[in-house]
């Protein structure tokens, strides 16, 4: 039985195969042989990014923000440039101490290059205070997962993608190309400029090339949920938001699109038509999903939906053959409206104690 790891608030959806399915997650035995002592754990944070290092059986994460808003106000900036790993065999955390790393940032993107044993990072943003413009990045970094060292991959081209946040960034099967889609290029925290451009980054020459796909295109978006489907060699995105993202009247996307580099085309896999919460997930942004290759399905958890809950903690499966959704766990459900802006009663939701709390901007591997 497979399991997924979620951070913040690490959660195992199921025990490894050697554990009984009837046992609770806490009873899963962790092999002690070869396991070093843990080194604490990262502080709570959001807007981070991470990958699953399958060669070493660990989740690796970088950056994010540990700022905590009070009464929905703007939190004081608190960006980190820490790199952490979580060993799921030993149930231990380790901070990877580095002499050089990307600067502190949030809302960046990461992807795993299994062929070359590295994690790749693109973009993100930083701001030193609670007002004024952000600094957006369009740099590319690689983390060698064997030597645990970061190094920048400076672009060798003049025509490069605009600096941005919350973009899709994935590496192909061969580990020689990475693909960038969409994201937000605005420097303001109060307005968004979503994109739908597609770029290819040559990981051997560090050259960027803008691609111009033929045919229908996804609408410009940011905060979309993205995976690389290795079986079909394509980038797949679900949902996201347009420029109205955090407005009261905002409606998020609930469509599923796939970009295939070999044909330079987009395909609409699912237009989001159906009964929300029953046959399709609600429109949302900043959720996370992964490709369960063994069972050939995409698993989606959480995100900020456009319904009464806001943050969600439902779990869905998408069948990439039939292009249909199925509900796994519904999570919390709406119970009582808010008393006012950012004033929620204790019984705002009917809480599902068996799933992680509602959230967005997390890491799922």
Tab-separated table of C-alpha atoms in Angstrom:
chain	number	residue	atom	x	y	z
A	1	UNK	CA	0.000	0.000	0.000
A	2	UNK	CA	1.406	3.389	-0.959
A	3	UNK	CA	1.557	6.458	1.215
A	4	UNK	CA	2.029	10.150	0.691
A	5	UNK	CA	3.880	12.687	2.807
A	6	UNK	CA	2.489	16.118	3.504
A	7	UNK	CA	4.191	19.152	5.035
A	8	UNK	CA	3.377	21.295	7.037
A	9	UNK	CA	2.094	18.805	9.634
A	10	UNK	CA	3.589	15.623	8.260
A	11	UNK	CA	0.877	13.035	7.630
A	12	UNK	CA	0.989	9.526	6.214
A	13	UNK	CA	-2.134	8.594	4.252
A	14	UNK	CA	-1.425	4.877	4.724
A	15	UNK	CA	1.101	2.599	6.336
A	16	UNK	CA	3.820	0.833	4.343
A	17	UNK	CA	2.922	-2.604	3.032
A	18	UNK	CA	4.436	-4.525	5.942
A	19	UNK	CA	2.031	-2.852	8.399
A	20	UNK	CA	-1.500	-4.075	8.942
A	21	UNK	CA	-4.154	-2.009	7.185
A	22	UNK	CA	-6.187	-2.085	10.382
A	23	UNK	CA	-3.449	-0.408	12.387
A	24	UNK	CA	-3.394	3.370	12.864
A	25	UNK	CA	-0.665	5.352	11.174
A	26	UNK	CA	1.230	5.875	14.442
A	27	UNK	CA	1.853	2.134	14.758
A	28	UNK	CA	3.773	1.835	11.478
A	29	UNK	CA	7.154	0.385	12.316
A	30	UNK	CA	10.152	2.416	11.198
A	31	UNK	CA	13.291	0.350	10.550
A	32	UNK	CA	16.025	1.298	12.998
A	33	UNK	CA	18.946	-0.252	11.143
A	34	UNK	CA	21.100	2.384	9.461
A	35	UNK	CA	19.035	5.268	10.828
A	36	UNK	CA	20.857	8.243	12.294
A	37	UNK	CA	19.403	10.350	15.076
A	38	UNK	CA	17.105	13.145	13.977
A	39	UNK	CA	18.027	16.818	14.028
A	40	UNK	CA	14.868	18.487	15.237
A	41	UNK	CA	12.365	19.547	12.627
A	42	UNK	CA	11.594	22.645	10.554
A	43	UNK	CA	9.360	25.310	12.042
A	44	UNK	CA	5.876	25.750	10.657
A	45	UNK	CA	5.817	27.506	7.312
A	46	UNK	CA	3.925	27.893	4.066
A	47	UNK	CA	4.614	28.949	0.468
A	48	UNK	CA	7.519	26.473	0.306
A	49	UNK	CA	8.372	23.869	-2.342
A	50	UNK	CA	9.779	20.371	-2.271
A	51	UNK	CA	10.388	17.080	-4.069
A	52	UNK	CA	10.588	13.375	-3.245
A	53	UNK	CA	14.110	12.018	-3.635
A	54	UNK	CA	13.218	8.422	-4.535
A	55	UNK	CA	16.838	7.282	-4.647
A	56	UNK	CA	17.318	8.158	-0.972
A	57	UNK	CA	13.701	7.710	0.147
A	58	UNK	CA	13.251	11.204	1.509
A	59	UNK	CA	11.319	14.397	1.025
A	60	UNK	CA	13.501	17.476	0.399
A	61	UNK	CA	12.140	21.010	0.855
A	62	UNK	CA	13.458	24.536	0.494
A	63	UNK	CA	12.425	28.024	1.571
A	64	UNK	CA	8.995	29.335	2.402
A	65	UNK	CA	7.626	31.820	4.872
A	66	UNK	CA	7.100	31.311	8.591
A	67	UNK	CA	5.154	34.557	8.929
A	68	UNK	CA	1.798	34.221	10.693
A	69	UNK	CA	-0.992	36.692	9.821
A	70	UNK	CA	-2.984	38.069	12.741
A	71	UNK	CA	-6.685	38.635	12.090
A	72	UNK	CA	-6.114	38.251	8.343
A	73	UNK	CA	-3.675	41.170	8.273
A	74	UNK	CA	-0.331	41.228	6.493
A	75	UNK	CA	2.255	39.300	8.452
A	76	UNK	CA	5.759	40.625	8.946
A	77	UNK	CA	8.033	39.112	6.306
A	78	UNK	CA	9.941	36.080	7.552
A	79	UNK	CA	11.376	34.243	4.557
A	80	UNK	CA	13.784	31.366	5.046
A	81	UNK	CA	16.490	29.807	2.894
A	82	UNK	CA	16.668	26.558	4.825
A	83	UNK	CA	16.915	23.174	3.120
A	84	UNK	CA	15.402	20.246	5.031
A	85	UNK	CA	15.007	16.553	4.329
A	86	UNK	CA	12.617	14.042	5.871
A	87	UNK	CA	13.638	10.370	5.799
A	88	UNK	CA	10.417	8.357	5.660
A	89	UNK	CA	12.180	5.085	6.546
A	90	UNK	CA	13.689	6.446	9.750
A	91	UNK	CA	11.017	9.052	10.550
A	92	UNK	CA	13.704	11.703	11.049
A	93	UNK	CA	14.345	15.261	9.921
A	94	UNK	CA	17.699	16.696	8.909
A	95	UNK	CA	18.600	20.259	8.055
A	96	UNK	CA	20.996	20.308	5.130
A	97	UNK	CA	23.566	22.922	6.155
A	98	UNK	CA	24.852	24.720	3.091
A	99	UNK	CA	27.551	27.256	2.349
A	100	UNK	CA	25.712	28.413	-0.769
A	101	UNK	CA	22.017	28.257	-1.591
A	102	UNK	CA	19.260	30.229	-3.304
A	103	UNK	CA	18.318	33.362	-1.416
A	104	UNK	CA	15.447	33.290	1.061
A	105	UNK	CA	12.172	33.218	-0.845
A	106	UNK	CA	8.677	31.835	-1.112
A	107	UNK	CA	6.252	30.870	-3.884
A	108	UNK	CA	9.015	29.220	-5.914
A	109	UNK	CA	8.769	25.922	-7.810
A	110	UNK	CA	10.780	22.688	-7.503
A	111	UNK	CA	11.035	19.518	-9.585
A	112	UNK	CA	12.924	16.218	-9.234
A	113	UNK	CA	15.431	15.062	-11.856
A	114	UNK	CA	15.891	11.374	-11.010
A	115	UNK	CA	18.335	10.705	-13.855
A	116	UNK	CA	20.858	13.237	-12.599
A	117	UNK	CA	20.167	12.919	-8.879
A	118	UNK	CA	19.156	16.527	-8.346
A	119	UNK	CA	16.329	18.845	-7.429
A	120	UNK	CA	15.745	21.914	-9.598
A	121	UNK	CA	14.332	25.209	-8.345
A	122	UNK	CA	12.859	28.113	-10.302
A	123	UNK	CA	11.760	31.618	-9.353
A	124	UNK	CA	9.927	32.823	-6.260
A	125	UNK	CA	9.829	36.172	-4.490
A	126	UNK	CA	11.197	38.130	-1.537
A	127	UNK	CA	10.283	41.325	0.325
A	128	UNK	CA	11.974	42.846	3.333
A	129	UNK	CA	8.873	44.430	4.883
A	130	UNK	CA	5.088	44.353	4.872
A	131	UNK	CA	4.607	46.958	2.139
A	132	UNK	CA	6.021	47.908	-1.220
A	133	UNK	CA	6.848	45.784	-4.221
A	134	UNK	CA	8.264	42.285	-4.056
A	135	UNK	CA	11.410	41.157	-5.829
A	136	UNK	CA	10.489	38.335	-8.197
A	137	UNK	CA	13.085	35.853	-9.441
A	138	UNK	CA	13.615	33.889	-12.637
A	139	UNK	CA	16.798	32.100	-11.596
A	140	UNK	CA	17.335	28.337	-11.817
A	141	UNK	CA	19.243	26.394	-9.143
A	142	UNK	CA	20.151	22.737	-8.799
A	143	UNK	CA	20.601	20.779	-5.587
A	144	UNK	CA	22.934	17.797	-5.968
A	145	UNK	CA	21.199	15.233	-3.776
A	146	UNK	CA	24.317	13.114	-3.301
A	147	UNK	CA	26.747	15.854	-2.226
A	148	UNK	CA	23.906	18.015	-0.826
A	149	UNK	CA	25.181	21.183	-2.489
A	150	UNK	CA	23.285	23.939	-4.276
A	151	UNK	CA	24.620	25.634	-7.433
A	152	UNK	CA	23.059	28.224	-9.696
A	153	UNK	CA	22.455	27.501	-13.385
A	154	UNK	CA	22.734	31.011	-14.859
A	155	UNK	CA	20.828	31.468	-18.112
A	156	UNK	CA	22.999	31.709	-21.207
A	157	UNK	CA	20.296	33.464	-23.214
A	158	UNK	CA	19.113	37.061	-23.418
A	159	UNK	CA	15.443	36.276	-23.995
A	160	UNK	CA	14.394	34.675	-20.718
A	161	UNK	CA	11.006	34.256	-19.016
A	162	UNK	CA	9.864	37.160	-16.893
A	163	UNK	CA	10.533	36.745	-13.154
A	164	UNK	CA	7.476	35.202	-11.537
A	165	UNK	CA	5.936	33.243	-8.688
A	166	UNK	CA	3.614	30.247	-8.409
A	167	UNK	CA	4.557	28.921	-11.823
A	168	UNK	CA	4.612	25.336	-13.112
A	169	UNK	CA	8.167	23.995	-13.449
A	170	UNK	CA	8.831	20.330	-14.291
A	171	UNK	CA	11.696	18.254	-15.685
A	172	UNK	CA	11.260	15.718	-18.501
A	173	UNK	CA	12.000	11.994	-18.408
A	174	UNK	CA	15.532	12.319	-19.761
A	175	UNK	CA	16.523	15.093	-17.371
A	176	UNK	CA	17.775	17.303	-20.200
A	177	UNK	CA	14.867	19.752	-20.443
A	178	UNK	CA	12.637	21.561	-17.961
A	179	UNK	CA	9.337	23.233	-18.799
A	180	UNK	CA	7.834	26.388	-17.328
A	181	UNK	CA	4.186	27.402	-17.568
A	182	UNK	CA	2.170	30.345	-16.294
A	183	UNK	CA	2.467	31.981	-12.904
A	184	UNK	CA	2.209	35.559	-11.674
A	185	UNK	CA	4.576	38.295	-12.905
A	186	UNK	CA	3.164	41.135	-10.798
A	187	UNK	CA	5.452	42.729	-8.214
A	188	UNK	CA	2.486	43.914	-6.167
A	189	UNK	CA	0.959	42.000	-3.295
A	190	UNK	CA	-2.419	43.557	-4.073
A	191	UNK	CA	-2.768	42.666	-7.762
A	192	UNK	CA	-1.961	39.702	-9.977
A	193	UNK	CA	-0.809	39.422	-13.581
A	194	UNK	CA	-1.343	35.756	-14.506
A	195	UNK	CA	0.422	34.222	-17.501
A	196	UNK	CA	-0.072	31.257	-19.845
A	197	UNK	CA	3.269	31.250	-21.661
A	198	UNK	CA	5.344	28.069	-22.042
A	199	UNK	CA	9.150	27.960	-21.917
A	200	UNK	CA	11.740	25.233	-22.335
A	201	UNK	CA	15.009	25.316	-20.361
A	202	UNK	CA	17.875	23.292	-21.802
A	203	UNK	CA	19.564	21.789	-18.754
A	204	UNK	CA	22.772	21.112	-20.688
A	205	UNK	CA	23.288	24.582	-22.185
A	206	UNK	CA	21.182	26.672	-19.750
A	207	UNK	CA	19.301	28.177	-22.700
A	208	UNK	CA	15.692	29.338	-22.439
A	209	UNK	CA	13.410	29.014	-25.474
A	210	UNK	CA	9.840	30.264	-25.531
A	211	UNK	CA	7.453	27.767	-27.079
A	212	UNK	CA	4.292	28.805	-28.885
A	213	UNK	CA	1.885	25.867	-28.689
A	214	UNK	CA	-0.568	25.394	-31.524
A	215	UNK	CA	-4.290	25.222	-30.932
A	216	UNK	CA	-6.311	25.898	-27.780
A	217	UNK	CA	-4.518	27.212	-24.685
A	218	UNK	CA	-5.368	27.248	-20.975
A	219	UNK	CA	-6.452	30.623	-19.688
A	220	UNK	CA	-3.675	32.617	-17.968
A	221	UNK	CA	-3.365	31.497	-14.364
A	222	UNK	CA	-1.279	31.310	-11.217
A	223	UNK	CA	-1.313	29.001	-8.168
A	224	UNK	CA	-2.126	26.039	-10.446
A	225	UNK	CA	-1.380	22.501	-9.306
A	226	UNK	CA	1.206	20.762	-11.502
A	227	UNK	CA	2.818	17.369	-12.106
A	228	UNK	CA	4.978	15.758	-14.773
A	229	UNK	CA	3.307	12.577	-16.057
A	230	UNK	CA	6.294	10.336	-16.812
A	231	UNK	CA	4.181	7.660	-18.474
A	232	UNK	CA	2.832	10.088	-21.067
A	233	UNK	CA	5.722	12.585	-21.020
A	234	UNK	CA	3.605	15.644	-20.405
A	235	UNK	CA	3.035	18.501	-17.990
A	236	UNK	CA	-0.414	18.359	-16.365
A	237	UNK	CA	-2.072	21.252	-14.528
A	238	UNK	CA	-5.248	21.434	-12.497
A	239	UNK	CA	-7.100	24.553	-11.429
A	240	UNK	CA	-5.402	27.752	-10.379
A	241	UNK	CA	-6.709	31.288	-10.284
A	242	UNK	CA	-6.944	34.326	-12.500
A	243	UNK	CA	-6.314	37.961	-11.563
A	244	UNK	CA	-9.267	37.943	-9.142
A	245	UNK	CA	-7.679	35.242	-6.941
A	246	UNK	CA	-8.349	36.650	-3.444
A	247	UNK	CA	-11.380	38.813	-4.201
A	248	UNK	CA	-14.687	37.917	-2.578
A	249	UNK	CA	-16.218	37.171	-5.973
A	250	UNK	CA	-13.282	35.103	-7.237
A	251	UNK	CA	-13.951	31.831	-9.014
A	252	UNK	CA	-11.045	29.460	-9.399
A	253	UNK	CA	-10.433	27.118	-12.301
A	254	UNK	CA	-11.372	23.454	-12.042
A	255	UNK	CA	-10.189	22.292	-15.452
A	256	UNK	CA	-7.347	19.861	-16.192
A	257	UNK	CA	-4.924	20.545	-19.055
A	258	UNK	CA	-1.912	18.642	-20.389
A	259	UNK	CA	0.997	20.048	-22.391
A	260	UNK	CA	2.982	17.564	-24.507
A	261	UNK	CA	6.402	18.919	-25.548
A	262	UNK	CA	6.803	16.365	-28.342
A	263	UNK	CA	3.850	17.895	-30.222
A	264	UNK	CA	4.006	21.384	-28.687
A	265	UNK	CA	0.271	21.231	-27.996
A	266	UNK	CA	-2.150	21.552	-25.106
A	267	UNK	CA	-5.067	19.157	-24.580
A	268	UNK	CA	-8.079	19.800	-22.340
A	269	UNK	CA	-8.476	16.589	-20.347
A	270	UNK	CA	-11.431	17.636	-18.176
A	271	UNK	CA	-13.399	20.878	-18.411
A	272	UNK	CA	-14.604	20.789	-14.795
A	273	UNK	CA	-18.228	20.053	-15.658
A	274	UNK	CA	-20.075	18.029	-13.040
A	275	UNK	CA	-21.457	18.119	-9.534
A	276	UNK	CA	-19.007	19.959	-7.303
A	277	UNK	CA	-17.899	17.847	-4.340
A	278	UNK	CA	-19.433	14.720	-5.829
A	279	UNK	CA	-18.089	14.069	-9.326
A	280	UNK	CA	-15.525	16.895	-9.493
A	281	UNK	CA	-13.522	18.875	-6.933
A	282	UNK	CA	-14.416	22.508	-6.353
A	283	UNK	CA	-12.396	25.084	-8.233
A	284	UNK	CA	-9.279	25.912	-6.232
A	285	UNK	CA	-5.769	27.209	-6.236
A	286	UNK	CA	-2.548	26.275	-4.456
A	287	UNK	CA	-3.469	22.667	-3.876
A	288	UNK	CA	-0.999	19.844	-4.462
A	289	UNK	CA	-1.137	16.624	-6.412
A	290	UNK	CA	1.191	13.744	-7.256
A	291	UNK	CA	1.283	11.001	-9.878
A	292	UNK	CA	0.839	7.541	-8.370
A	293	UNK	CA	2.699	5.759	-11.170
A	294	UNK	CA	2.048	2.225	-9.900
A	295	UNK	CA	-1.719	2.679	-10.134
A	296	UNK	CA	-1.547	5.348	-12.873
A	297	UNK	CA	-3.631	7.984	-11.134
A	298	UNK	CA	-3.164	11.546	-9.914
A	299	UNK	CA	-3.826	12.187	-6.210
A	300	UNK	CA	-4.983	15.683	-5.178
A	301	UNK	CA	-5.090	17.065	-1.642
A	302	UNK	CA	-6.263	20.420	-0.321
A	303	UNK	CA	-5.915	23.922	-1.683
A	304	UNK	CA	-7.966	27.097	-1.383
A	305	UNK	CA	-11.376	26.441	-2.917
A	306	UNK	CA	-13.966	28.894	-4.171
A	307	UNK	CA	-16.765	27.546	-1.975
A	308	UNK	CA	-17.816	28.323	1.599
A	309	UNK	CA	-14.823	26.668	3.292
A	310	UNK	CA	-11.937	28.521	1.692
A	311	UNK	CA	-9.063	26.192	2.545
A	312	UNK	CA	-9.943	22.577	1.821
A	313	UNK	CA	-8.719	19.173	3.024
A	314	UNK	CA	-10.494	16.857	0.614
A	315	UNK	CA	-8.667	14.122	-1.311
A	316	UNK	CA	-9.400	13.201	-4.933
A	317	UNK	CA	-8.102	10.815	-7.586
A	318	UNK	CA	-7.949	11.669	-11.295
A	319	UNK	CA	-7.892	8.870	-13.858
A	320	UNK	CA	-5.662	10.028	-16.763
A	321	UNK	CA	-7.061	7.320	-19.049
A	322	UNK	CA	-10.756	8.095	-18.596
A	323	UNK	CA	-10.044	11.740	-17.614
A	324	UNK	CA	-12.503	11.476	-14.724
A	325	UNK	CA	-12.415	12.300	-11.000
A	326	UNK	CA	-13.329	10.166	-7.996
A	327	UNK	CA	-13.663	11.343	-4.379
A	328	UNK	CA	-11.501	9.632	-1.738
A	329	UNK	CA	-12.198	11.684	1.404
A	330	UNK	CA	-14.443	14.724	1.631
A	331	UNK	CA	-12.675	16.175	4.698
A	332	UNK	CA	-14.247	19.043	6.642
A	333	UNK	CA	-17.678	20.275	5.598
A	334	UNK	CA	-19.350	23.647	6.037
A	335	UNK	CA	-21.524	24.065	9.138
A	336	UNK	CA	-22.059	27.705	10.100
A	337	UNK	CA	-21.217	31.042	8.404
A	338	UNK	CA	-18.648	33.503	9.700
A	339	UNK	CA	-19.735	36.183	12.145
A	340	UNK	CA	-17.899	38.788	10.081
A	341	UNK	CA	-14.636	39.394	8.278
A	342	UNK	CA	-12.027	36.980	9.649
A	343	UNK	CA	-14.312	36.099	12.577
A	344	UNK	CA	-15.196	32.426	12.473
A	345	UNK	CA	-17.186	30.534	15.117
A	346	UNK	CA	-15.614	27.436	16.640
A	347	UNK	CA	-18.183	25.286	14.832
A	348	UNK	CA	-17.606	26.914	11.429
A	349	UNK	CA	-16.960	23.427	10.057
A	350	UNK	CA	-17.822	19.828	10.741
A	351	UNK	CA	-14.283	18.625	11.368
A	352	UNK	CA	-13.002	15.333	9.965
A	353	UNK	CA	-10.457	14.238	12.590
A	354	UNK	CA	-9.000	11.546	10.341
A	355	UNK	CA	-7.458	13.842	7.728
A	356	UNK	CA	-4.965	16.742	7.962
A	357	UNK	CA	-6.360	20.178	8.717
A	358	UNK	CA	-7.522	22.372	5.846
A	359	UNK	CA	-4.653	24.174	4.097
A	360	UNK	CA	-3.015	25.496	0.946
A	361	UNK	CA	0.585	26.301	-0.032
A	362	UNK	CA	1.843	22.952	1.306
A	363	UNK	CA	4.147	20.240	-0.056
A	364	UNK	CA	2.790	16.816	-1.051
A	365	UNK	CA	5.034	14.006	-2.306
